[in-house]
Tab-separated table of C-alpha atoms in Angstrom:
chain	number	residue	atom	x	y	z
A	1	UNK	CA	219.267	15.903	166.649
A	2	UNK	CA	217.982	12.943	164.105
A	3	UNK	CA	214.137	13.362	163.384
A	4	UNK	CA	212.016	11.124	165.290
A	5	UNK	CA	208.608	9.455	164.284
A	6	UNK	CA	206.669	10.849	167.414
A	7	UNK	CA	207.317	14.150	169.527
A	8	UNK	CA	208.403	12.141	172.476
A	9	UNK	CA	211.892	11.793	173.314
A	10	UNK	CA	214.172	8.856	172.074
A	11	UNK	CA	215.704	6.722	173.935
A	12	UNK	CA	217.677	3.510	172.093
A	13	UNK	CA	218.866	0.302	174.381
A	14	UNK	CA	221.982	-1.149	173.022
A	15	UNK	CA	223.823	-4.421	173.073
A	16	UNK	CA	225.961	-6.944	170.988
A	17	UNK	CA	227.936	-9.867	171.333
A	18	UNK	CA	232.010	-10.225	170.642
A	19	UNK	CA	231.421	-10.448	166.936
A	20	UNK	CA	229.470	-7.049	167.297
A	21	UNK	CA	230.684	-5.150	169.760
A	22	UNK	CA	233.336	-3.004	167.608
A	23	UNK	CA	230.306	-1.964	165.566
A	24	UNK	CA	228.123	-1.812	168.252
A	25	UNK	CA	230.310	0.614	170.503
A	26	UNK	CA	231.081	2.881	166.813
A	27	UNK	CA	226.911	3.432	166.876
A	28	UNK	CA	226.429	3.859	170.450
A	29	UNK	CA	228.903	6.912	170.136
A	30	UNK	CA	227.124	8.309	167.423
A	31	UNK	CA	223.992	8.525	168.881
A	32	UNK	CA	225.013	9.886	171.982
A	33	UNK	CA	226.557	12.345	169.719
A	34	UNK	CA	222.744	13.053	168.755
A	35	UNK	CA	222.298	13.972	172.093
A	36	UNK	CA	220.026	10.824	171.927
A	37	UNK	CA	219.648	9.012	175.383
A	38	UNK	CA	221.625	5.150	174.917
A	39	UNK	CA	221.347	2.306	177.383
A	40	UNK	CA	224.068	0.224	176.626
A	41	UNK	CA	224.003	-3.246	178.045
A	42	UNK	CA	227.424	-4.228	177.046
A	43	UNK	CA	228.229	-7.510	175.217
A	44	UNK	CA	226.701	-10.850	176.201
A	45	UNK	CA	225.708	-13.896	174.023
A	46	UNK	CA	224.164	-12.949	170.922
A	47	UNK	CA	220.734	-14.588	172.242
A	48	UNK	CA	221.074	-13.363	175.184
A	49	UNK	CA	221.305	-9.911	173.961
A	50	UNK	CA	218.678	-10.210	171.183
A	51	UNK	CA	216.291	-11.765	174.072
A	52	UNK	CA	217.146	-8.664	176.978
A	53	UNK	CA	216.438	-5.852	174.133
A	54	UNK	CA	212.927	-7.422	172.728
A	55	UNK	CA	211.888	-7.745	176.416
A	56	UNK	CA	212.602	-4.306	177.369
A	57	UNK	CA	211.211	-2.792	174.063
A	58	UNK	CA	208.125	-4.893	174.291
A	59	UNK	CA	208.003	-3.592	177.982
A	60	UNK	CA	208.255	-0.083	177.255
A	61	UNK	CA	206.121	0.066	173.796
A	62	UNK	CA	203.208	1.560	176.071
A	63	UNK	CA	205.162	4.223	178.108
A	64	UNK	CA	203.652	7.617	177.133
A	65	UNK	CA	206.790	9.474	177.867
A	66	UNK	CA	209.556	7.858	175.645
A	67	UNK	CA	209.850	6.018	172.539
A	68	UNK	CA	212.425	2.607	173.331
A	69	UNK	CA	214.123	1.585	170.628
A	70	UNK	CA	217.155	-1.198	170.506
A	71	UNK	CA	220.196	-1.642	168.206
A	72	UNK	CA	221.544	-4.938	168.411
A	73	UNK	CA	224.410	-6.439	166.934
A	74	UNK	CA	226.105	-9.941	166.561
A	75	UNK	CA	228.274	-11.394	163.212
A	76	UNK	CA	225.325	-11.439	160.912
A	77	UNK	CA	223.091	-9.546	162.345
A	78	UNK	CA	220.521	-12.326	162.058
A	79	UNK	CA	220.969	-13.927	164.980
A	80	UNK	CA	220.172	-10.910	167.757
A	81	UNK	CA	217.061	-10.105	165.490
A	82	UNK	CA	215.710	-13.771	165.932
A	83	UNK	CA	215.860	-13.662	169.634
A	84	UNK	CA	214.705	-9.547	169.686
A	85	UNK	CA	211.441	-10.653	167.752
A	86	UNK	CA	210.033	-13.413	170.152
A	87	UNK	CA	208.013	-10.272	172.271
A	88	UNK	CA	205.023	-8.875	171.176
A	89	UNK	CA	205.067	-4.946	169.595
A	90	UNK	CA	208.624	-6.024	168.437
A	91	UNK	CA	209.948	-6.060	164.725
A	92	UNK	CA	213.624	-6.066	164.638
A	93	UNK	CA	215.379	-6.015	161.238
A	94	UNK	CA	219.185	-6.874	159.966
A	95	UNK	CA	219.816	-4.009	157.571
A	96	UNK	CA	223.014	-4.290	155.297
A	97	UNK	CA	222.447	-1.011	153.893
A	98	UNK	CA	220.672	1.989	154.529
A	99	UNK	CA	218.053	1.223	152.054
A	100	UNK	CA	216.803	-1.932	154.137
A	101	UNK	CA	216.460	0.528	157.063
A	102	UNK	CA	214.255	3.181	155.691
A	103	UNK	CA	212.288	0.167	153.592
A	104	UNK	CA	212.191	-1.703	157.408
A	105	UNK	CA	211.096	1.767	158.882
A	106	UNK	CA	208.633	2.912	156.271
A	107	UNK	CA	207.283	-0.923	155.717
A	108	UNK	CA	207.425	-2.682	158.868
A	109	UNK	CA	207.365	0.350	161.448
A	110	UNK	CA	210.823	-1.496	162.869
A	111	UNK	CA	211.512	-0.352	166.105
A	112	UNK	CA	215.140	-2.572	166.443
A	113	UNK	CA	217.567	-2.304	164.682
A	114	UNK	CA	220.045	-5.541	163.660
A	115	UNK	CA	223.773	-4.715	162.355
A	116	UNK	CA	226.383	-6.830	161.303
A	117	UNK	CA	229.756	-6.788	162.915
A	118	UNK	CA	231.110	-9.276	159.973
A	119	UNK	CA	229.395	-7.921	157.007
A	120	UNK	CA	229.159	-3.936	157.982
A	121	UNK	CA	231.541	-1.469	157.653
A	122	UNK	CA	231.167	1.467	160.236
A	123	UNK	CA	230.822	4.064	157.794
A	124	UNK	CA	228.012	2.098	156.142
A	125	UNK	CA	226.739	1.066	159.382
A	126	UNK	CA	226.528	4.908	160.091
A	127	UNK	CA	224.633	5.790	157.471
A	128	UNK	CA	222.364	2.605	158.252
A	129	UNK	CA	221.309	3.922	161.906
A	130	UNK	CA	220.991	7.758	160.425
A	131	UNK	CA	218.613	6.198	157.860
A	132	UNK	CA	216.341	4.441	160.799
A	133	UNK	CA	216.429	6.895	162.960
A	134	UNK	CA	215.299	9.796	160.563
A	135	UNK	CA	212.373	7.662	158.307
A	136	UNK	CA	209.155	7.430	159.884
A	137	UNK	CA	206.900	4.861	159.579
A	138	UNK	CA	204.829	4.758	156.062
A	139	UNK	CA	207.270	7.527	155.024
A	140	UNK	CA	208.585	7.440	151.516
A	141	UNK	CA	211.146	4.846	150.877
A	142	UNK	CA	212.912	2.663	148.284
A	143	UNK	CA	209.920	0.320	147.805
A	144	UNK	CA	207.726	3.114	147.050
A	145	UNK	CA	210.192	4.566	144.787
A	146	UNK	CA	211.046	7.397	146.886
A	147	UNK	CA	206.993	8.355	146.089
A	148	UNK	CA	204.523	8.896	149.306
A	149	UNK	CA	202.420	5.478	149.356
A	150	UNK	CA	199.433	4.809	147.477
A	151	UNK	CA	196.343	5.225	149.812
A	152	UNK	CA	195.214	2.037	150.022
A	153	UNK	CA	198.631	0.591	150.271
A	154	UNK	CA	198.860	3.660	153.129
A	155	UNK	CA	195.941	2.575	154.756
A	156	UNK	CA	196.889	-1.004	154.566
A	157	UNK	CA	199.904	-0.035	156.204
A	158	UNK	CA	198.079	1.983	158.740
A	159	UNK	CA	196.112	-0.863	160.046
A	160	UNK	CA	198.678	-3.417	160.015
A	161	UNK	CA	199.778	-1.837	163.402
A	162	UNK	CA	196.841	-2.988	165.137
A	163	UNK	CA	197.237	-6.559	164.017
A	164	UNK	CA	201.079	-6.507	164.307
A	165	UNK	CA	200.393	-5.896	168.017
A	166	UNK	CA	198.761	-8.741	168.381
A	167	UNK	CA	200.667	-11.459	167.684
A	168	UNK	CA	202.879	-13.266	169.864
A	169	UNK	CA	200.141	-11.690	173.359
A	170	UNK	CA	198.094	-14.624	175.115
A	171	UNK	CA	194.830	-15.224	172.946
A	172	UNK	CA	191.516	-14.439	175.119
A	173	UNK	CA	190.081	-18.092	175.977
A	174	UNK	CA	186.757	-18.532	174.651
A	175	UNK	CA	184.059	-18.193	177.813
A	176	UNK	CA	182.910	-21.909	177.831
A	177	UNK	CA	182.787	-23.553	180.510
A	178	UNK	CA	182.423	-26.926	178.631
A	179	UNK	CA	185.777	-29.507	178.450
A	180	UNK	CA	185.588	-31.912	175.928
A	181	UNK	CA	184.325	-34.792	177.895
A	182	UNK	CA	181.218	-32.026	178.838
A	183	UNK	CA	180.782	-31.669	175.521
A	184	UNK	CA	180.309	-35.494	174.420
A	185	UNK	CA	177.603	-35.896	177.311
A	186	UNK	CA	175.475	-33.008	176.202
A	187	UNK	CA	173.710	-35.205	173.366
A	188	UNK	CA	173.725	-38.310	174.883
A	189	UNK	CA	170.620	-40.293	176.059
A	190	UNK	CA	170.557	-41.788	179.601
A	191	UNK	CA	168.882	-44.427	181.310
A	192	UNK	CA	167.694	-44.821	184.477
A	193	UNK	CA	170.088	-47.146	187.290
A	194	UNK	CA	167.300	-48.942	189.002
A	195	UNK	CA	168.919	-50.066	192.098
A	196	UNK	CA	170.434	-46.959	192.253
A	197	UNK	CA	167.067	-44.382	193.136
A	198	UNK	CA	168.463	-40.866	191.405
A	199	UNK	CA	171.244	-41.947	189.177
A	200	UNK	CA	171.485	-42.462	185.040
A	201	UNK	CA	173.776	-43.834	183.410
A	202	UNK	CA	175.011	-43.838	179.706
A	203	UNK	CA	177.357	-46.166	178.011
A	204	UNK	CA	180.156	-45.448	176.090
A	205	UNK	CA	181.684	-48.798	175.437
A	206	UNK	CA	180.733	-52.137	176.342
A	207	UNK	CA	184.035	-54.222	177.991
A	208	UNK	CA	186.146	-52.712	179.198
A	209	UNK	CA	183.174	-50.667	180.356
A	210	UNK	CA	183.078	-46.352	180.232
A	211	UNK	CA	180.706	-44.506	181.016
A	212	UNK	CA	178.938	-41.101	181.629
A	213	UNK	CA	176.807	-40.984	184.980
A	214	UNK	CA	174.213	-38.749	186.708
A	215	UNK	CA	173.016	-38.181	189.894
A	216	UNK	CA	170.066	-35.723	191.839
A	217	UNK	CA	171.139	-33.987	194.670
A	218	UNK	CA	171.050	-36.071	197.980
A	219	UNK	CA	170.963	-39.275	196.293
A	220	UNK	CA	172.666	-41.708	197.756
A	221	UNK	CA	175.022	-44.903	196.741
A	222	UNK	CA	174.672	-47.865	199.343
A	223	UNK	CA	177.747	-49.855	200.146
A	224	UNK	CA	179.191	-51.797	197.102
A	225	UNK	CA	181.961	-53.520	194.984
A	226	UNK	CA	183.196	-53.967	191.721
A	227	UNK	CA	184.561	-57.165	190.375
A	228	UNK	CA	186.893	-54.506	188.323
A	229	UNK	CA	188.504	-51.345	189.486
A	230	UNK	CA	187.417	-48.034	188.270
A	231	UNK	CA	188.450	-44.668	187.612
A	232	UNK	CA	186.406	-41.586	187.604
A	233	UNK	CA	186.198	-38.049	187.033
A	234	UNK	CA	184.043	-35.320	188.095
A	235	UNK	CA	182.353	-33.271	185.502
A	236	UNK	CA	179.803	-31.296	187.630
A	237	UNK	CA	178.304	-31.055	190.882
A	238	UNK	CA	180.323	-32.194	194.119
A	239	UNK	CA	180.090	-35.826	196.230
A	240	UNK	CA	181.246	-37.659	199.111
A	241	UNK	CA	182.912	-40.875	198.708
A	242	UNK	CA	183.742	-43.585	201.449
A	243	UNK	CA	185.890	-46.088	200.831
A	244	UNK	CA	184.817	-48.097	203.596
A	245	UNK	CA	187.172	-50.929	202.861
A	246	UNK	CA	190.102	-48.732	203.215
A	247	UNK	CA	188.216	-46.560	205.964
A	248	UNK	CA	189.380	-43.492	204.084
A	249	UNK	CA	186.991	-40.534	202.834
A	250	UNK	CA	186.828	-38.067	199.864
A	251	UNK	CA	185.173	-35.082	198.582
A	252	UNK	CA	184.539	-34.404	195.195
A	253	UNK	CA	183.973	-31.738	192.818
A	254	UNK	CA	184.976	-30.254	189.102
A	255	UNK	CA	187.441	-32.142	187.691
A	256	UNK	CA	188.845	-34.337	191.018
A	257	UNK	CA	189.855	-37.670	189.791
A	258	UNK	CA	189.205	-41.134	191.998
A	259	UNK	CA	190.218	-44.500	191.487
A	260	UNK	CA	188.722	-47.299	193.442
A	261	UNK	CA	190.527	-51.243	193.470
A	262	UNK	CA	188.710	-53.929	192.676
A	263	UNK	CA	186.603	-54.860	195.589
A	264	UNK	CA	187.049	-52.059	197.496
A	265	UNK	CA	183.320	-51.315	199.271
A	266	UNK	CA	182.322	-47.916	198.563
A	267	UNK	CA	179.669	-45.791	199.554
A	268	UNK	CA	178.392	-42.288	197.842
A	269	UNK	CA	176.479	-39.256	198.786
A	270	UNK	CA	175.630	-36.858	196.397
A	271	UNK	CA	175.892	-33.262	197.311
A	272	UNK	CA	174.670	-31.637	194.300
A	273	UNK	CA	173.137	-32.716	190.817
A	274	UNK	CA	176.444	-34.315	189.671
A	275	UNK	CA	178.056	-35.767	186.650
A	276	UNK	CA	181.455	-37.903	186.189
A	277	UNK	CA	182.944	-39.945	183.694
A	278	UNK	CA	183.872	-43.549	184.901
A	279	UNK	CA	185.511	-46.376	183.510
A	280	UNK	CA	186.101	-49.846	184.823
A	281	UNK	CA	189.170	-51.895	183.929
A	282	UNK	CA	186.663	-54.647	182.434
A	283	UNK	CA	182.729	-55.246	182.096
A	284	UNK	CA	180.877	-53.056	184.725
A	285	UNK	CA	178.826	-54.689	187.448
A	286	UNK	CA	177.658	-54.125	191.270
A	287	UNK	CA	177.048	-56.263	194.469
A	288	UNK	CA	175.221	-54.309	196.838
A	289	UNK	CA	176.520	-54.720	200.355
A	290	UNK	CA	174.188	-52.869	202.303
A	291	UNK	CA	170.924	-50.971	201.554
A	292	UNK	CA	169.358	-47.527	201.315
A	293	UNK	CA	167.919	-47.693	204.646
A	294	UNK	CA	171.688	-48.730	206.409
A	295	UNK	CA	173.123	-46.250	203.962
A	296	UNK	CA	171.162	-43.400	205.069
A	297	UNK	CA	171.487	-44.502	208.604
A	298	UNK	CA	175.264	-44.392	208.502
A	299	UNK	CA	175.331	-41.128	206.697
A	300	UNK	CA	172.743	-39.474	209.590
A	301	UNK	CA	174.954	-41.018	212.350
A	302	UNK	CA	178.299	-39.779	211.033
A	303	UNK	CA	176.861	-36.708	210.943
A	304	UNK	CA	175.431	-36.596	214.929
A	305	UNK	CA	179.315	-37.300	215.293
């Protein structure tokens, strides 16, 4: 049985398309030959292939009790490794010769192995899969000039594994909880909204008008209008909105998004200390159609109900 890189057993997952499945079928014999266990998934399109063997080795990389391997083949070769090397823990090569594969083994730790149908012969392709199967990784090879591997070209090699690994697996998100329209706010100064007991506001741009706004807990926003719609969006905190015009009613929090029409009379309790973003479609202003004291009053009553 071919030498293996780690004491557990082998197992190879096989598949090529109809430019590669002569070649393909020549290899698969050989290594069950070796007594070495073969999956063989047939012939499919040469993406197709390439994509089902990277997703299974990736899969299996972990698995204490086997080592997966794949041999794919299409025409070039090329083509099956492209598709094989889009899943993490996955380096595929297309070896011509059996010099690529021990440099790809030795090298690049390759744990798939590309073939030509086109290009390869099957006594050269032979000789190719004998060559990856029996060179372990950092092992000797061509581009060493058949000498073991300087040590800090060995230990270079040894910690490229780790990093390998890495690439192509979700990158941890950064614990913020800040977006980017949180982060704008943070140094910017506000001024109080005098008809408006509780609330700040800071301007962004003049006409059309935006805006970042604050408001205490249980503050409250009497009946009013706009002459200009606005939209809005919720950066903290929660709130109650009545749009008392359309007799409809919303709640509020982290990241809903409201627009009001033009002249639609709103009202607004504030659950929580709360932040939005807001911007009319042209110069801000407010009417007032009721006051605190009616506000409140409607709020208390709605809630009796």
């Amino acid at each position: 049985m071919a030498q293996q890189s780690t004491k557990r057993p082998l197992k190879i997952i096989a598949g090529a398309d109809s430019f590669g499945c002569n070649l393909k079928d020549v290899l698969v014999s050989q290594l069950r030959a070796l007594n070495i266990q073969v999956e063989d998934l047939g012939t499919d399109k040469y993406y197709s292939v390439g994509e089902e063997i990277g997703r299974r080795v990736s899969q299996a990389a972990d698995d204490p009790t086997v080592e997966t391997r794949g041999l794919v083949a299409c025409g070039t070769g090329v083509g099956v490794a492209i598709f094989a090397n889009k899943f993490p823990g996955v380096y595929a090569a297309t070896c011509l010769n059996p010099d690529e594969a021990r440099n790809a083994r030795s090298i690049n730790n390759c744990n798939v192995l590309a073939v030509s149908g086109m290009n390869t012969t099957s006594e050269v392709a032979s000789d190719v899969l004998k060559s990856f199967l029996e060179t372990p990784f950092k092992s000797p090879c061509p581009a060493s000039g058949s000498n073991p591997w300087p040590d800090e070209i060995d230990q270079f090699l040894e910690n490229s594994v780790n990093e390998m690994n890495k690439i192509g697996t979700p990158k941890p998100v950064e614990s913020s909880s800040d977006c980017h329209l949180c982060s704008l706010v943070k140094s910017r100064e506000f001024n109080a909204v005098d008809i408006m007991p509780g609330g700040s506001i800071s301007i962004v741009r003049e006409s059309p008008t935006s805006a970042f706004v604050r408001f205490t807990a249980g503050s409250v926003e009497p009946a009013h209008h706009h002459t200009f719609g606005h939209d809005l969006v919720v950066l903290k905190g929660s709130k109650r909105v009545w749009n008392l015009s359309k007799g409809e009613k919303y709640d509020l929090g982290i990241g809903d998004y409201l627009f009001t029409p033009a002249g639609d009379v709103h009202r607004v309790k504030y659950v929580e200390d709360t932040e939005f973003f807001i911007k009319w479609e042209g110069q801000w202003d407010l009417f007032l159609d009721e006051d605190h004291a009616a506000a409140n009053a409607a709020i208390d009553k709605e809630k009796e109900n």
